CSV table of N, CA, C and O in Angstrom, one decimal:
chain,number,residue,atom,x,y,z
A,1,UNK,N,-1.5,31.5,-12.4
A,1,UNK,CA,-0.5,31.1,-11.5
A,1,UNK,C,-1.1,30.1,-10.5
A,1,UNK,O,-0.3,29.2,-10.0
A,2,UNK,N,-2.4,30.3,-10.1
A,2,UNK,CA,-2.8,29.6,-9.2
A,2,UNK,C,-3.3,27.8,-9.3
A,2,UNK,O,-3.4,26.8,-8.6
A,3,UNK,N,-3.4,28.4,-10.8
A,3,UNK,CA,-3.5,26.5,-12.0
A,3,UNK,C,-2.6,26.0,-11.6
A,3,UNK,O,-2.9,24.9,-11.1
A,4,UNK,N,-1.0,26.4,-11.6
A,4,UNK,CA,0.1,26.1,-11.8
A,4,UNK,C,0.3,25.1,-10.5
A,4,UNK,O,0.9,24.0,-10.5
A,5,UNK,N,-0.3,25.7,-9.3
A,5,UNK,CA,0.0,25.6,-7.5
A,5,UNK,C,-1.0,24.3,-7.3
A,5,UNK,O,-0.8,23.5,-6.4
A,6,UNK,N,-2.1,24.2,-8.2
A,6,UNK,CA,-3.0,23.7,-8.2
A,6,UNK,C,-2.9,22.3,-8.7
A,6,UNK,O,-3.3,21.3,-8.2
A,7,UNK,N,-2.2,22.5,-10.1
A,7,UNK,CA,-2.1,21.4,-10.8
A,7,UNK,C,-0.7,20.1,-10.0
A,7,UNK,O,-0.7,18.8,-9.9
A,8,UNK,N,0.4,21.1,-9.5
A,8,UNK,CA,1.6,20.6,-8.7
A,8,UNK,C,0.9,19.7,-7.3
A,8,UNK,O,1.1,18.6,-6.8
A,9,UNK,N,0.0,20.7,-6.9
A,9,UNK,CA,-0.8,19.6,-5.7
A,9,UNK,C,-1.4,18.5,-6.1
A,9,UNK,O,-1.4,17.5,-5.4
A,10,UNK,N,-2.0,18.4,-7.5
A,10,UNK,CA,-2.9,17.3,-7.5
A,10,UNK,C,-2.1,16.5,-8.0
A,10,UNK,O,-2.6,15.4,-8.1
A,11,UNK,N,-0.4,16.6,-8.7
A,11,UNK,CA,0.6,15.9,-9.3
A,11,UNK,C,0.9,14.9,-7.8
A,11,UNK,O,0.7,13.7,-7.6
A,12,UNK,N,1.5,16.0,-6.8
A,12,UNK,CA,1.9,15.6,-5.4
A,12,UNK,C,1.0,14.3,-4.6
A,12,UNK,O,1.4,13.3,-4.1
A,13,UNK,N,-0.1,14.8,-4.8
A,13,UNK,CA,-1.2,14.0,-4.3
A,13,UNK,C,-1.4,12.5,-5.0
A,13,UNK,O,-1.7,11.5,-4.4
A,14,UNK,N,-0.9,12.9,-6.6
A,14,UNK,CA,-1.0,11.7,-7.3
A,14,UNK,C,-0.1,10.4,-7.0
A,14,UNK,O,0.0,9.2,-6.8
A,15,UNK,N,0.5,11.6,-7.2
A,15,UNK,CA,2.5,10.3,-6.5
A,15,UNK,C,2.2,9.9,-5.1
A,15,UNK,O,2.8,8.9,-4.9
A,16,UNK,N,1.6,10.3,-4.3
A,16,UNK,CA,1.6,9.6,-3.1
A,16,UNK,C,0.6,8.7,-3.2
A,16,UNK,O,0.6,7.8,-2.3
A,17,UNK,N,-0.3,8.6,-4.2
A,17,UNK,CA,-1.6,7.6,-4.1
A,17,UNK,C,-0.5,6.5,-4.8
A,17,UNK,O,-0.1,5.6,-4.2
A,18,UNK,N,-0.2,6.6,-5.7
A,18,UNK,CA,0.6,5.5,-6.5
A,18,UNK,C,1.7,5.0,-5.6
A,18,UNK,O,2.0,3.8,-5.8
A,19,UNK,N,2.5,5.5,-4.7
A,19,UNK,CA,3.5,5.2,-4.1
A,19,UNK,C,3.0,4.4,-2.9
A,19,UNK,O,3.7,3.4,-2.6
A,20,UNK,N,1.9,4.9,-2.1
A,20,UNK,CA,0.9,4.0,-1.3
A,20,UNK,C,0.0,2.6,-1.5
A,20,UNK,O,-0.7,2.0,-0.7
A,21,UNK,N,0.3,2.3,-3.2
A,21,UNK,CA,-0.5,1.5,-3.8
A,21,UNK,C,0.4,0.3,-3.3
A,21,UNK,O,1.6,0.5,-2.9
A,22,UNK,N,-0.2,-0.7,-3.4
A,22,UNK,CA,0.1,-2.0,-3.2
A,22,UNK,C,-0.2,-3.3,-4.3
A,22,UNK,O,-1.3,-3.8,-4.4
A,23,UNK,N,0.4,-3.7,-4.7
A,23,UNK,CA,0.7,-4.7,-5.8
A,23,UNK,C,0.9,-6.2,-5.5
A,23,UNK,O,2.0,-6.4,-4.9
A,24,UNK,N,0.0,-7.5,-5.8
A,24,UNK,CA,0.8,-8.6,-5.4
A,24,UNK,C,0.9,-9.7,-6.5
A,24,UNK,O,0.2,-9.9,-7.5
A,25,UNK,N,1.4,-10.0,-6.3
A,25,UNK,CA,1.2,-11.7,-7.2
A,25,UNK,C,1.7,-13.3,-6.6
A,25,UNK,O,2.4,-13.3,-5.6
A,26,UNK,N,1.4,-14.5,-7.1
A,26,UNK,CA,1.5,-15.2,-6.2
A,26,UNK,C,1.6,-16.3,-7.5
A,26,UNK,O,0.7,-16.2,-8.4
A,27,UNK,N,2.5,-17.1,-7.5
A,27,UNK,CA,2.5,-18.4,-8.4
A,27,UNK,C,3.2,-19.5,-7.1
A,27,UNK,O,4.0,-19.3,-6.2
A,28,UNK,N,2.5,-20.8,-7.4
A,28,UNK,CA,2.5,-22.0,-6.9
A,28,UNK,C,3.5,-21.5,-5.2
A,28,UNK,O,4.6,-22.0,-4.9
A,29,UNK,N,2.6,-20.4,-4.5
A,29,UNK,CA,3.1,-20.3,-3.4
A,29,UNK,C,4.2,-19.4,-3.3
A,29,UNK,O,4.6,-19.0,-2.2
A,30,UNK,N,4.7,-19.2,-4.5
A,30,UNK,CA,5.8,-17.6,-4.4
A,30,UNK,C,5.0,-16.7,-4.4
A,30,UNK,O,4.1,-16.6,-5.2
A,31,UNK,N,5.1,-15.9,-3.5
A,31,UNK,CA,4.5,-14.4,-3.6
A,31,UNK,C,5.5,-13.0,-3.2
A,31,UNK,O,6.2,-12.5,-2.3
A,32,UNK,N,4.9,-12.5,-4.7
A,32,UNK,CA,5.9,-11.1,-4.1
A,32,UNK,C,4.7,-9.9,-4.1
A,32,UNK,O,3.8,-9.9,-4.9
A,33,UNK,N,4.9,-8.7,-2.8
A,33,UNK,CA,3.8,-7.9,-2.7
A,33,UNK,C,5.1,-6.6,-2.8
A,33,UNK,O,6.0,-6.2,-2.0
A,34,UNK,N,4.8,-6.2,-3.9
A,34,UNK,CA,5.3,-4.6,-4.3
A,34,UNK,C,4.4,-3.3,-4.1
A,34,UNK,O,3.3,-3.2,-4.5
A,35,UNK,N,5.1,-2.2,-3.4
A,35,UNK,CA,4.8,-0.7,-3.7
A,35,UNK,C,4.4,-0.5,-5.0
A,35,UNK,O,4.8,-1.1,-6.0
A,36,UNK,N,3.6,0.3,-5.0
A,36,UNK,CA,3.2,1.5,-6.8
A,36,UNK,C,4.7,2.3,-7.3
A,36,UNK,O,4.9,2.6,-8.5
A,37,UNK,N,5.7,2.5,-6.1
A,37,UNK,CA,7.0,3.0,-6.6
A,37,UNK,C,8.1,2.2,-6.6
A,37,UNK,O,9.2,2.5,-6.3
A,38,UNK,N,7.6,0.6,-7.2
A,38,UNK,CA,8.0,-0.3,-7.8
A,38,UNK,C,9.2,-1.1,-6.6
A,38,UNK,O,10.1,-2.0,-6.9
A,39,UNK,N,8.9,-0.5,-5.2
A,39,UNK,CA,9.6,-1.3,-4.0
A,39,UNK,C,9.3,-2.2,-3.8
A,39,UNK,O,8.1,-2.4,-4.0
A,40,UNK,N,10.2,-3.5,-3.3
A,40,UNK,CA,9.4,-4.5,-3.1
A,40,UNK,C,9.3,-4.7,-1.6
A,40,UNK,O,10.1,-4.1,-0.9
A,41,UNK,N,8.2,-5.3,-1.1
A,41,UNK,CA,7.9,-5.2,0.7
A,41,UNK,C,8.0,-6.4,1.1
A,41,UNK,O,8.3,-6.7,2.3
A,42,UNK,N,7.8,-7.4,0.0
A,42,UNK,CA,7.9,-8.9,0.9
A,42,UNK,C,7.7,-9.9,-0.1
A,42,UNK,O,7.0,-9.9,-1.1
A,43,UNK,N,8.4,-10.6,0.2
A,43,UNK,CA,8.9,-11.9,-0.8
A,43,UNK,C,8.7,-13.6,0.4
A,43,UNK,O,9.3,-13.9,1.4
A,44,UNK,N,7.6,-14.2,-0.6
A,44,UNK,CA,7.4,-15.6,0.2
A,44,UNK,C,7.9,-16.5,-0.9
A,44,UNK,O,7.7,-16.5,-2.1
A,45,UNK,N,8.7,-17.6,0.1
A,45,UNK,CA,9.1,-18.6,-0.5
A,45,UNK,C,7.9,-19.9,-0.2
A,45,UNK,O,7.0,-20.1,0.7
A,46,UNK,N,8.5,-20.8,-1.6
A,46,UNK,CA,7.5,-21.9,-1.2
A,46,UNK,C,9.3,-23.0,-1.4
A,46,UNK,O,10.2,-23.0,-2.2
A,47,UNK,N,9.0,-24.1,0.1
A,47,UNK,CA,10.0,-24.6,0.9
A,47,UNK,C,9.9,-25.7,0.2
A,47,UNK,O,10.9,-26.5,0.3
A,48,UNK,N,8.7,-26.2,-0.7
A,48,UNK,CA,8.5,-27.0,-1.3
A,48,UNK,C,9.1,-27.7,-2.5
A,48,UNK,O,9.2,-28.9,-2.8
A,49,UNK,N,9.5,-26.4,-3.3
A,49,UNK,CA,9.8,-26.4,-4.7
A,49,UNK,C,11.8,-26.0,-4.2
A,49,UNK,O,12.5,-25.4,-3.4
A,50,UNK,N,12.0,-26.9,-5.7
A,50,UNK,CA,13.0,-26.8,-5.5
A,50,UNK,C,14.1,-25.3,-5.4
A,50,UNK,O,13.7,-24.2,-5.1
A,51,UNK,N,15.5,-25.6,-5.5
A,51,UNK,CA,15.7,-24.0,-5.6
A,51,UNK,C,15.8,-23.3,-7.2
A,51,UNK,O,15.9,-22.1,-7.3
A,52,UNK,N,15.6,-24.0,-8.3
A,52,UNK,CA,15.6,-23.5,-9.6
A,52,UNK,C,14.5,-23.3,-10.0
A,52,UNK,O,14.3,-22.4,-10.9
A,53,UNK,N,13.3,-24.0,-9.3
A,53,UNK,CA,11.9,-23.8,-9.9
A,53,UNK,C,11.5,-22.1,-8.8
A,53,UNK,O,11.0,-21.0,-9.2
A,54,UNK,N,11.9,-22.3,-7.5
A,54,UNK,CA,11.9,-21.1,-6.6
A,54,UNK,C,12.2,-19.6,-7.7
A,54,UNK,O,11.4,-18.8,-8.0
A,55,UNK,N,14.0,-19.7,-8.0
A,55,UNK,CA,14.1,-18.7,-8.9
A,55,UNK,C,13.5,-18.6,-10.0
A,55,UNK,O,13.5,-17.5,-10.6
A,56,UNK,N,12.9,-19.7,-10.5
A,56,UNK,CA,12.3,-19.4,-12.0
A,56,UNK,C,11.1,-18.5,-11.5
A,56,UNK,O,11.1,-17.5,-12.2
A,57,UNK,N,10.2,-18.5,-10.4
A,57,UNK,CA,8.7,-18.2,-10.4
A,57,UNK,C,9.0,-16.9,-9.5
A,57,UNK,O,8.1,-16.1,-9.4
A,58,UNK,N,10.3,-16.9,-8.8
A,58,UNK,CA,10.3,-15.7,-8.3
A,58,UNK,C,10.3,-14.5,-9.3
A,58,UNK,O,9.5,-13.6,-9.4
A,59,UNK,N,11.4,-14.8,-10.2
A,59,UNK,CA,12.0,-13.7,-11.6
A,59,UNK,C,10.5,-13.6,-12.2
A,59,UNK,O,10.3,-12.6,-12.9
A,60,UNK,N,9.3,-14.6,-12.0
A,60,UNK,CA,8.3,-14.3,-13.1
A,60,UNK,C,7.4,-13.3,-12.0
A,60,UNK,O,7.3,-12.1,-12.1
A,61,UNK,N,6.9,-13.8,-11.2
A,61,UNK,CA,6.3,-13.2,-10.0
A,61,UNK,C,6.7,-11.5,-9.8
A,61,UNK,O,5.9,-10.6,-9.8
A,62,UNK,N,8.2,-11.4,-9.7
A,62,UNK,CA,8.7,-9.7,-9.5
A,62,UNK,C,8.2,-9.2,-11.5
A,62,UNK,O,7.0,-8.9,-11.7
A,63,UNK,N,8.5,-9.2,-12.1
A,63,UNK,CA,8.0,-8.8,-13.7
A,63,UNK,C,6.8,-8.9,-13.9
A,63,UNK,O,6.3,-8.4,-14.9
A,64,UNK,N,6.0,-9.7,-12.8
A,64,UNK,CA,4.3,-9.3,-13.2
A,64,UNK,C,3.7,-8.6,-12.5
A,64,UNK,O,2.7,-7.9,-12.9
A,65,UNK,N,4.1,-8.5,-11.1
A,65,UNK,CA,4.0,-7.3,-10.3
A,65,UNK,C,4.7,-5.8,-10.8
A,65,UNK,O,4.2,-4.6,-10.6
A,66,UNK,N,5.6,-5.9,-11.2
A,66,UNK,CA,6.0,-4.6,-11.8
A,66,UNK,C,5.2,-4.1,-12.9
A,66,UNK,O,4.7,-3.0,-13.0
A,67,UNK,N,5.1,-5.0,-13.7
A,67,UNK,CA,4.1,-4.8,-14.6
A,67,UNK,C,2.6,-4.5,-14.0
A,67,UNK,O,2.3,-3.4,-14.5
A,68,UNK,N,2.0,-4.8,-13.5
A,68,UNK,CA,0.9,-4.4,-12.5
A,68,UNK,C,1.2,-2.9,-12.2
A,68,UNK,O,0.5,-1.9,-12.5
A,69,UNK,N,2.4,-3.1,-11.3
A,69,UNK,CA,2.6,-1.4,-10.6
A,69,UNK,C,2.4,-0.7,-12.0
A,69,UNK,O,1.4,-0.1,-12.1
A,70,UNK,N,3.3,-0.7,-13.1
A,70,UNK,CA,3.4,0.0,-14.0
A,70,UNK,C,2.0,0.9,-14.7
A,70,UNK,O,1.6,2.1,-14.8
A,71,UNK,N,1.4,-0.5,-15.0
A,71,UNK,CA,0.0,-0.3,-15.0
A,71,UNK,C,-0.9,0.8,-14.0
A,71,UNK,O,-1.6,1.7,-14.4
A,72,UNK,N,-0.8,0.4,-13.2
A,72,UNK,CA,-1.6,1.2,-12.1
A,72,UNK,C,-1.4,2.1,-11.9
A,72,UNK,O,-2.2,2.9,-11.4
A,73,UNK,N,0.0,2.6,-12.3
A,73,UNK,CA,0.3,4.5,-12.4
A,73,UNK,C,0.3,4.8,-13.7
A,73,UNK,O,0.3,6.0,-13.9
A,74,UNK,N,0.1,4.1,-14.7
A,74,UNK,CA,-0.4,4.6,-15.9
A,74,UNK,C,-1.7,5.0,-15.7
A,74,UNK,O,-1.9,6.2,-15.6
A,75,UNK,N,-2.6,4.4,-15.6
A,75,UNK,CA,-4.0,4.4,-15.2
A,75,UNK,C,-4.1,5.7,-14.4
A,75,UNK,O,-4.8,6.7,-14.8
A,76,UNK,N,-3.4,5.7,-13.2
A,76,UNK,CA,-3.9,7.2,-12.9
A,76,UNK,C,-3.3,8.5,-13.6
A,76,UNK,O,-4.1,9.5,-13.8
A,77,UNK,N,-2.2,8.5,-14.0
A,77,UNK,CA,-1.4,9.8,-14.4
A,77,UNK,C,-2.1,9.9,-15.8
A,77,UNK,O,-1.9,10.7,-16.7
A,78,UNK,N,-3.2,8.8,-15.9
A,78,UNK,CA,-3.9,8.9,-17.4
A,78,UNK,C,-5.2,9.7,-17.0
A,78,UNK,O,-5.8,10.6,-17.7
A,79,UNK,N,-5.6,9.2,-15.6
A,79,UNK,CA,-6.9,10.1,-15.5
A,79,UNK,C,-6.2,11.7,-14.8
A,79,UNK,O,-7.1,12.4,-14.3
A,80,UNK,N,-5.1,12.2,-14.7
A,80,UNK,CA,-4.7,13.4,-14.9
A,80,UNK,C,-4.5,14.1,-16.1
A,80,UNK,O,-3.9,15.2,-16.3
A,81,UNK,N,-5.1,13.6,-16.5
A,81,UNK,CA,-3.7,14.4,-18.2
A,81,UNK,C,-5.9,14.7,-19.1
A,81,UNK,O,-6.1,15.3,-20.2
């Protein structure tokens, strides 16, 4: 029973390390910096580029940071198991 109390803490513990994680990416001056619980925290524009090339690199920038996050709680819930 005590595995059980034990194993839930180090689950708890795990979700907060991944949820505290921080994720970024950055193409030609777009940058998006995402949470491990796949939130996003801040989005930079580049003033430079037009607004179609903006949306193209933003849509790529958020899917490689997710992917990142994704990764990075794979990676730990993998050194749980």
């Amino acid at each position: 029973m005590f595995d059980k109390f034990k194993q839930l803490a180090q689950m708890k513990s795990l979700q907060d390390e991944i949820k505290n994680s921080r994720v970024e990416h950055e193409k030609q001056g777009v940058k998006v910096v995402m949470r491990g619980d796949f939130l996003v925290e801040a989005i930079t524009l580049n003033p430079e580029l037009s607004k179609e090339e903006q949306e193209r690199i933003l849509k790529e920038c958020l899917n490689e940071a997710n992917h990142k996050a994704q990764s990075i709680a794979a990676q730990k819930l993998s050194s749980l198991m």
